[in-house]
Short mmCIF file of C-alpha atoms in Angstrom, two decimals:
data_model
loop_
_atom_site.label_atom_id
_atom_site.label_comp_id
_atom_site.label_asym_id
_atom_site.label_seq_id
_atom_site.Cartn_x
_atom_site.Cartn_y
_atom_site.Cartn_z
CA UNK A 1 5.28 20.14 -15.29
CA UNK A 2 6.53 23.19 -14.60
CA UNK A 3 5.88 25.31 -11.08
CA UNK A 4 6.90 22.48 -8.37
CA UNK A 5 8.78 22.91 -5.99
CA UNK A 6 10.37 20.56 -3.10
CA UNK A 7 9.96 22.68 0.28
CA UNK A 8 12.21 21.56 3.24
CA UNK A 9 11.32 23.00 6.60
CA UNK A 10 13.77 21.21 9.52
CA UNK A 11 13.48 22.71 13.14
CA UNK A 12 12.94 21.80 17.09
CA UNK A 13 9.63 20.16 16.95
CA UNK A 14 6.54 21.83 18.59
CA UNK A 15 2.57 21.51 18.45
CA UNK A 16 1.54 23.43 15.55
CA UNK A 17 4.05 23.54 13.10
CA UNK A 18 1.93 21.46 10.06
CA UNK A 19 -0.91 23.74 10.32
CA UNK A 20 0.79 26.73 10.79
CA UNK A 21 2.60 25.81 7.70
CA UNK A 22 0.52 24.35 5.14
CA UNK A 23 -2.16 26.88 5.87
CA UNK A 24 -0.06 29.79 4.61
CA UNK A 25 0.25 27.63 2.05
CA UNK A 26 -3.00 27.21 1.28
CA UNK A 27 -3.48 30.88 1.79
CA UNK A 28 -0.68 32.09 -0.56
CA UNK A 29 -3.06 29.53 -3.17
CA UNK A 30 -0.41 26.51 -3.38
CA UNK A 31 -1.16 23.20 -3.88
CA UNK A 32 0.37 20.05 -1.67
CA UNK A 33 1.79 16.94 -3.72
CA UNK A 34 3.51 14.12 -1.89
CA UNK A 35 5.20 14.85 1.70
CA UNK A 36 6.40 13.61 3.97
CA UNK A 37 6.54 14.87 7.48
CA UNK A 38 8.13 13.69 11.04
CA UNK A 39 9.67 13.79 14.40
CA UNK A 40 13.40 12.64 14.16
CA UNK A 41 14.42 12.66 17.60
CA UNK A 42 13.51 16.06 18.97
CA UNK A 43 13.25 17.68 15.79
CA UNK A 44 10.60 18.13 13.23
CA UNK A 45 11.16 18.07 9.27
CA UNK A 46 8.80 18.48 6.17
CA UNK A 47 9.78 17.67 2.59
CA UNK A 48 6.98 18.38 0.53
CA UNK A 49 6.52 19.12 -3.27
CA UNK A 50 4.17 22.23 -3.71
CA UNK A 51 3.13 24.07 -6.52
CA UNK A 52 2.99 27.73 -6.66
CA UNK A 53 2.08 29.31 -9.86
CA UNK A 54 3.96 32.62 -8.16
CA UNK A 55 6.96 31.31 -9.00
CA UNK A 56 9.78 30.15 -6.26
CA UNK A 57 10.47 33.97 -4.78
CA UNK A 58 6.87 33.92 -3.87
CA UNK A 59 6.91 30.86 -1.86
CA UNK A 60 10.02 32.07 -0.03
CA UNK A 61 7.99 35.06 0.81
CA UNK A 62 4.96 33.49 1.84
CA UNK A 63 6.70 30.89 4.18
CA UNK A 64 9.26 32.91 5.75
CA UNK A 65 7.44 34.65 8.34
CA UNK A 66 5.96 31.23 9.42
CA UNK A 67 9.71 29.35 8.94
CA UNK A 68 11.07 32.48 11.38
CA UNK A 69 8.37 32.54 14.09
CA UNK A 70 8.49 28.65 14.20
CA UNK A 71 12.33 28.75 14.61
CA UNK A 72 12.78 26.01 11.24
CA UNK A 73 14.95 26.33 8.55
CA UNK A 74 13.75 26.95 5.09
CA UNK A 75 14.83 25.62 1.65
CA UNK A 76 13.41 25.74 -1.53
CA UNK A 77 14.49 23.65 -4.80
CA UNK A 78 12.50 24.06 -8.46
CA UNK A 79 11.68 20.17 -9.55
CA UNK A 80 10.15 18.41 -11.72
CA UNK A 81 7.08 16.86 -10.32
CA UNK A 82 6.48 13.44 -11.67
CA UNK A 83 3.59 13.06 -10.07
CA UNK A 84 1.19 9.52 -10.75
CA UNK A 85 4.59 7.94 -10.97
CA UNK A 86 4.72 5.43 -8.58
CA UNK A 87 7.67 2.38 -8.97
CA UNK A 88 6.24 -0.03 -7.21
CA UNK A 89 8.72 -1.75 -5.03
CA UNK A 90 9.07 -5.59 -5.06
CA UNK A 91 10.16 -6.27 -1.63
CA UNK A 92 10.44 -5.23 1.73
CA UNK A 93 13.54 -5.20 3.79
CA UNK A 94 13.98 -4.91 7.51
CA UNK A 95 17.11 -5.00 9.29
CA UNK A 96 18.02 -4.78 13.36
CA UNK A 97 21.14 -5.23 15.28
CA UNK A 98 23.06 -3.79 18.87
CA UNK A 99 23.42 -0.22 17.62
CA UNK A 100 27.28 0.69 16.17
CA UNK A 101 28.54 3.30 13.65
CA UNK A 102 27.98 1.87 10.26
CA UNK A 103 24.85 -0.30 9.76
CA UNK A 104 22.80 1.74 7.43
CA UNK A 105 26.01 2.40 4.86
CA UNK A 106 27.04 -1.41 5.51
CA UNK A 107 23.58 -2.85 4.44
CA UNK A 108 22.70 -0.60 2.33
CA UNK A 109 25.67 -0.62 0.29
CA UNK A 110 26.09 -4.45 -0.14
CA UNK A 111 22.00 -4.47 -1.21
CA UNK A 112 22.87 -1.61 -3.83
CA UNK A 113 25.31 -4.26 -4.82
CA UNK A 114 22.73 -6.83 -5.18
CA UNK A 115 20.67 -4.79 -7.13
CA UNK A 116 18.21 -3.28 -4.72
CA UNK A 117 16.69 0.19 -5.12
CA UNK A 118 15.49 1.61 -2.63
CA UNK A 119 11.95 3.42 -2.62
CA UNK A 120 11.75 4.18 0.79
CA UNK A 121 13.45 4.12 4.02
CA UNK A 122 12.99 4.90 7.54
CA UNK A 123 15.15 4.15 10.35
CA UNK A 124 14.72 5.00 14.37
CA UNK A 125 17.04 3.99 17.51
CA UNK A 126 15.36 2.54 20.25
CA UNK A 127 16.90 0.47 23.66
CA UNK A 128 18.11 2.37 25.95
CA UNK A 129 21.09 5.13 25.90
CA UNK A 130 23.67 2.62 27.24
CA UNK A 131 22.27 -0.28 24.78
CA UNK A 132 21.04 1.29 22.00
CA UNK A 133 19.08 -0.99 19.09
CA UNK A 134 19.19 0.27 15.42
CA UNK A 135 15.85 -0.54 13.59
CA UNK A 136 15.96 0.20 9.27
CA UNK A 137 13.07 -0.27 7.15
CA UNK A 138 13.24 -0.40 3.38
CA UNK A 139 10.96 -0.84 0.29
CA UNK A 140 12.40 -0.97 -3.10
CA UNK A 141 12.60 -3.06 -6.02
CA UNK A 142 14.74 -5.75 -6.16
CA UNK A 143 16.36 -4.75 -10.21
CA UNK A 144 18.01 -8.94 -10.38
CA UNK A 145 15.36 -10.62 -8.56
CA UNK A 146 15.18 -11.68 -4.56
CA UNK A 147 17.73 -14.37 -4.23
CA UNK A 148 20.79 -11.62 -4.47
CA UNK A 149 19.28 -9.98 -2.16
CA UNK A 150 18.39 -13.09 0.34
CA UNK A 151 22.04 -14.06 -0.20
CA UNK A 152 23.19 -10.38 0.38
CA UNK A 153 20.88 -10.35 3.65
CA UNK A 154 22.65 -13.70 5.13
CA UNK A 155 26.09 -12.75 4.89
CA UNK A 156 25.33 -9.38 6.83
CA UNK A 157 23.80 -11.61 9.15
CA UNK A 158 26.88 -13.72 9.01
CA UNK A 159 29.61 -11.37 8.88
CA UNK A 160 27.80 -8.55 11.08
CA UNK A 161 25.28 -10.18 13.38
CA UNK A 162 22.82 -7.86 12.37
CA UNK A 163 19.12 -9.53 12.20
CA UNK A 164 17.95 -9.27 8.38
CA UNK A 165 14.78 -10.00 7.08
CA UNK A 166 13.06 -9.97 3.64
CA UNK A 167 9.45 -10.04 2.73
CA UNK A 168 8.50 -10.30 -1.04
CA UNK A 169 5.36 -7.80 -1.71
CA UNK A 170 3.46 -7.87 -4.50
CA UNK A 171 0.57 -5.99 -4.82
CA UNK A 172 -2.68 -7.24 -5.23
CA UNK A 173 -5.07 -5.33 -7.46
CA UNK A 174 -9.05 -5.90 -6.82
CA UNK B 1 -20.04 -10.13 -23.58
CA UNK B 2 -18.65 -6.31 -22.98
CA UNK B 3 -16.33 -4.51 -21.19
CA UNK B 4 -17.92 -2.20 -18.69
CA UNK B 5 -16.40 1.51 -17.46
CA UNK B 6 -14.62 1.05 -13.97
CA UNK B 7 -15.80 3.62 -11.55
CA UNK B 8 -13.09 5.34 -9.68
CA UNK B 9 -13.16 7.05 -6.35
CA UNK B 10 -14.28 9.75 -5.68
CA UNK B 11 -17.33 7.96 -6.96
CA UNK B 12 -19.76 7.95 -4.16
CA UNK B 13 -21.41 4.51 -5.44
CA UNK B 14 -18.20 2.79 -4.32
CA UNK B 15 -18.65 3.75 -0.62
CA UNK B 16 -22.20 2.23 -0.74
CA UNK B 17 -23.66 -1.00 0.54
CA UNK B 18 -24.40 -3.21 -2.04
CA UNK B 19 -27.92 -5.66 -2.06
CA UNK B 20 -27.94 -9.43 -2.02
CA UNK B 21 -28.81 -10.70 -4.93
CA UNK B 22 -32.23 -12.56 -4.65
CA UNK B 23 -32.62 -14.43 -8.51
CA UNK B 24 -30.21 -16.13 -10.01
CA UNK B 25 -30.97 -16.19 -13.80
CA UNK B 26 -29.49 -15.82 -17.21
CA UNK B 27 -29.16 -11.83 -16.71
CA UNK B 28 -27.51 -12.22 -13.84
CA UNK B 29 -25.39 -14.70 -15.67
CA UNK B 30 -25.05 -12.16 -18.43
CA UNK B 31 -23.33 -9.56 -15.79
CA UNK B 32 -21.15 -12.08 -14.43
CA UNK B 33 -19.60 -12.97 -17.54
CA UNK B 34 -19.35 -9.11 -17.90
CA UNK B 35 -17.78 -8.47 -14.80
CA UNK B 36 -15.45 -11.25 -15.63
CA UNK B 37 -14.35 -9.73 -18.89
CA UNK B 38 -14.14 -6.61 -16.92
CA UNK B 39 -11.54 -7.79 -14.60
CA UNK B 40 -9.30 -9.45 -17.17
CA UNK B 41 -9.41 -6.35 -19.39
CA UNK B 42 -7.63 -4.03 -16.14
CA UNK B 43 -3.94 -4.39 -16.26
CA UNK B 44 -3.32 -7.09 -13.27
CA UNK B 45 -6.64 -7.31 -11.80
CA UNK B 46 -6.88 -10.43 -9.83
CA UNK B 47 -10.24 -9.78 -8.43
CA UNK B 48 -13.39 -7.19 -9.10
CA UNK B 49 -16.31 -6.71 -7.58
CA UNK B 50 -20.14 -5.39 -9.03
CA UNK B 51 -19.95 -1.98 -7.43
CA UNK B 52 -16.87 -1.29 -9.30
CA UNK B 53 -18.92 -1.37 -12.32
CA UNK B 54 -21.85 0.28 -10.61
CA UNK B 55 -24.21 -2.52 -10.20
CA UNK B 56 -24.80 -2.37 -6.29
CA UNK B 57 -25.21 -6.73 -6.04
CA UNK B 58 -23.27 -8.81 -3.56
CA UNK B 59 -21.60 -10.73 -6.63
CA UNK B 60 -17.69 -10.71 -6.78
CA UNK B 61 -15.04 -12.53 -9.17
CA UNK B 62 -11.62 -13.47 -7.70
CA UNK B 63 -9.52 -15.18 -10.29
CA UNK B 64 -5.65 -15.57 -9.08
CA UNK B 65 -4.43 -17.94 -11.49
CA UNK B 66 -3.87 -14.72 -13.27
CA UNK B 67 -1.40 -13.45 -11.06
CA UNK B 68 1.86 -11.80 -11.62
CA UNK B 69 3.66 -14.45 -9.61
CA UNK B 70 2.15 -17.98 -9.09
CA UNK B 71 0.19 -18.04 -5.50
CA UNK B 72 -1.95 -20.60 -4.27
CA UNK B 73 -5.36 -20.84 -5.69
CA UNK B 74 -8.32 -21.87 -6.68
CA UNK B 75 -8.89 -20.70 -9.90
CA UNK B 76 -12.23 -18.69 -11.08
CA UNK B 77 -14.34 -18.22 -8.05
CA UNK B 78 -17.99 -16.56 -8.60
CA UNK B 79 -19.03 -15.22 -5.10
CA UNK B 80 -22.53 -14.63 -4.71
CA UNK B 81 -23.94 -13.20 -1.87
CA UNK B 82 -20.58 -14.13 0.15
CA UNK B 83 -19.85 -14.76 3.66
CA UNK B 84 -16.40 -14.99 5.23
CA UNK B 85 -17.17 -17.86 7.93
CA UNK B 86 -13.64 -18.37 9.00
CA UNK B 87 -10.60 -15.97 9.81
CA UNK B 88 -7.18 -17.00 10.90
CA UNK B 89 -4.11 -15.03 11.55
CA UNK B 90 -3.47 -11.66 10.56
CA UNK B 91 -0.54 -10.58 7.48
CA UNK B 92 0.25 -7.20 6.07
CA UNK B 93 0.16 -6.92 2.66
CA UNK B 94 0.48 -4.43 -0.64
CA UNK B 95 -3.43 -3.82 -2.05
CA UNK B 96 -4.03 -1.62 -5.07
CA UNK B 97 -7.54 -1.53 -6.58
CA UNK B 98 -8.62 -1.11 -10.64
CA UNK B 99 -10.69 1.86 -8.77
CA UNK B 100 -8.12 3.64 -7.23
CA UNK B 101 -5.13 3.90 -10.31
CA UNK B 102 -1.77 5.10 -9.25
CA UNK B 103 -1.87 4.10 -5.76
CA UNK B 104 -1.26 0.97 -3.77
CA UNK B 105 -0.60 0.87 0.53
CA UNK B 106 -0.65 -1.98 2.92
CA UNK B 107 -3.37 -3.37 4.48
CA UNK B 108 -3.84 -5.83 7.28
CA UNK B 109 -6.10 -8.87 6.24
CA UNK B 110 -6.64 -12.08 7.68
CA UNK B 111 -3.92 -14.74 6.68
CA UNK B 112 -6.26 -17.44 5.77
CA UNK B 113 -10.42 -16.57 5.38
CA UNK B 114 -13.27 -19.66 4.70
CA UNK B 115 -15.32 -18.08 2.28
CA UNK B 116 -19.25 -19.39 1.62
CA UNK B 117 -21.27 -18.20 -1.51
CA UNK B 118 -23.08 -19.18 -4.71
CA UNK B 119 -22.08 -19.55 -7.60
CA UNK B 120 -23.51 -18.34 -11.05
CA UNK B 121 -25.92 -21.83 -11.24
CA UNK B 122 -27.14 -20.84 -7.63
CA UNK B 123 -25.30 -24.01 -6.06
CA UNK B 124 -23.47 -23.44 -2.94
CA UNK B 125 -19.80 -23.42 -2.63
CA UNK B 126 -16.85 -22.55 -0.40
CA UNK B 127 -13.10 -22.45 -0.45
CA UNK B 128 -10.66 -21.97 2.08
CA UNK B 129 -7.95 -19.25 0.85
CA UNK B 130 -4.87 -18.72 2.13
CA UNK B 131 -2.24 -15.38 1.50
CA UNK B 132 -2.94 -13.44 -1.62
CA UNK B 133 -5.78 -15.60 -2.77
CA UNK B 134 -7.42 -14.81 1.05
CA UNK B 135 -6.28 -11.07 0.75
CA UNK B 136 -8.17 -10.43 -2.58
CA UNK B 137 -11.01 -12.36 -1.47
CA UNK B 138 -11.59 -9.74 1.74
CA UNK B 139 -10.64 -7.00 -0.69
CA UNK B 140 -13.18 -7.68 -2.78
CA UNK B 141 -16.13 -8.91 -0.33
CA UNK B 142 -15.18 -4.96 1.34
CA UNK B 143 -16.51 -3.50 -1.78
CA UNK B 144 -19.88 -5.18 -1.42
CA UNK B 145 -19.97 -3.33 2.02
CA UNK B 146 -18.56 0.10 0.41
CA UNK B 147 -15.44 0.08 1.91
CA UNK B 148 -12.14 0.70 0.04
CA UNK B 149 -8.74 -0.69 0.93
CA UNK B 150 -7.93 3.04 1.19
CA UNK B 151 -10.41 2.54 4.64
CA UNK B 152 -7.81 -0.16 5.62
CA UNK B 153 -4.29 1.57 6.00
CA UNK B 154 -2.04 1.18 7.99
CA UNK B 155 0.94 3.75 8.75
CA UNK B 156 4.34 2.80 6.52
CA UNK B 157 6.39 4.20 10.21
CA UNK B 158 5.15 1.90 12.42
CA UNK B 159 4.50 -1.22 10.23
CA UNK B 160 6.91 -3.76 11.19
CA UNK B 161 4.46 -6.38 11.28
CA UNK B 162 6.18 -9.86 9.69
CA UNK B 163 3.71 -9.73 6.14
CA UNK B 164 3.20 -13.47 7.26
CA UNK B 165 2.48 -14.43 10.98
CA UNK B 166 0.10 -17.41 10.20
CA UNK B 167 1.47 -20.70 10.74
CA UNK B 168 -0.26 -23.68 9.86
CA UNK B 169 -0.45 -26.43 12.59
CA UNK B 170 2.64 -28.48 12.55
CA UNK B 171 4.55 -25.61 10.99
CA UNK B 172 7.67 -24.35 12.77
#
């Protein structure tokens, strides 16, 4: 499918900026696909796919005055859309430990290992400053079945003393 | 026996309240066995309810012997005019629905439901369901009250609910 595009807007967050946004959008006669949009720490950042029949110097035109006056960086990438193309993932993986440098490309890398792809992640820092607590939450599917990754999951645990956790899903269909 | 057209949302008869169903006969018997052939015909369906087909009766069919991965179960339940007289704990888990293709979320359902009904002979029955059996039970018994698991939700940030929390007594 051709005229997609994946939008990135990344800036300090403020009231406003996801209306301000997707309404020139909407004005400039885009379409939305899937986004996602959130605070990371104090900052706000939007990766959506949008289609704009205008072609990609268009969009850059229509959302620059809004990217400038909101202070957020702009970038736009032609894609292919893939759109009602959902893997669905096969289990659900949440790890936590005493914050340190490391975790995410520790755990992630020995569940790539193990065969795990990941669909979706999201990770945050909570505690306090002085004790920081990492928190990472995956979905993805599990390409050799769960007991690699079970196994993978303990000897973090083991060798890291990070708390891992896995939770099969499958999806029931009614 | 026939397989009937699934409606798919945006269709507004699957946000309405279905009717109880007052006579049990060989019609409604009929529909059931409809329904039934319905539900195996979607790819995976474990359960389906009558407004999915447009028929606005209380009468539901939740089958999970036929799921992907063995869970427990009771087999072929007919739920007529169903009640849920019995919730316990609360799980998160990944619902997709034969009228709402190409999309699945997670949901928090009750971990283990008591659910009363008739059956297609008109005789009373109830089960006690535990995990996915107990999740596609309240999935489908929503459609009878036009409600979608897309009404359900719950945000992928902030969901770091354990998908089981039930324990049964004795378990550690």
């Amino acid at each position: 499918m051709k005229d997609w595009f994946m939008v990135t807007l990344v800036g300090r967050d403020r009231p406003g900026i996801v209306a301000r946004v997707t309404g020139a959008l909407f004005e400039g006669g885009c379409m939305l696909g899937e986004t996602t949009m959130m605070r990371l720490g104090g900052n706000f950042s939007i990766m959506m796919m949008v289609r704009c029949g205008a072609g990609r110097r268009a969009l850059e035109t229509m959302l620059r005055p809004e990217a400038e006056s909101l202070d957020l960086r702009l970038h736009v990438d032609a894609i292919d859309a893939r759109l009602h193309d959902h893997p669905q993932p096969d289990a659900r993986i949440t790890v936590y430990g005493a914050d340190r440098p490391g975790i995410v490309a520790q755990v992630t890398g020995a569940l790539a290992e193990a065969g795990f792809n990941i669909l979706d992640l999201e990770s945050d820092v909570g505690g306090t400053p002085e004790a920081p607590i990492y928190v990472l939450h995956m979905e993805g599917q599990a390409k050799e079945g769960l007991e690699p990754l079970r196994s993978a999951l303990e000897t973090l645990r083991r060798e890291t003393g990070v708390e891992a956790s896995l939770s099969p899903v499958e999806a029931m269909i009614g | 026996m026939a397989v009937l057209p699934i409606l798919t949302y945006p269709d507004p008869r699957l946000k309405q309240e279905s009717e109880p169903v007052s006579e049990i006969d060989d019609a409604l018997r009929a529909f059931v066995r409809d329904l039934e052939e319905t539900m195996h015909a979607g790819p995976g369906g474990v359960g389906i309810a009558a407004p999915q087909v447009g028929r606005l009766l209380r009468v539901a069919i939740v089958d999970c012997s036929r799921s992907r991965k063995p869970v427990s179960n009771h087999g072929r339940m007919v739920l007529i005019n169903p009640e849920i007289t019995r919730w316990e704990g609360v799980a998160v888990g990944r619902e997709g629905c034969l009228s709402v293709p190409d999309y699945t979320g997670n949901v928090i359902r009750a971990e283990a439901v008591r659910v009363e009904a008739l059956n297609e002979h008109g005789e009373p029955v109830a089960y006690d369901c535990e995990g996915f059996e107990a999740r596609a039970v309240q999935h489908e018994l929503d459609h009878l009250d036009g409600l979608l698991f897309l009404d359900r939700l719950v945000s992928r940030r902030h969901d770091l609910f354990r998908r089981k929390v039930h324990k049964k007594p004795g378990e550690r």
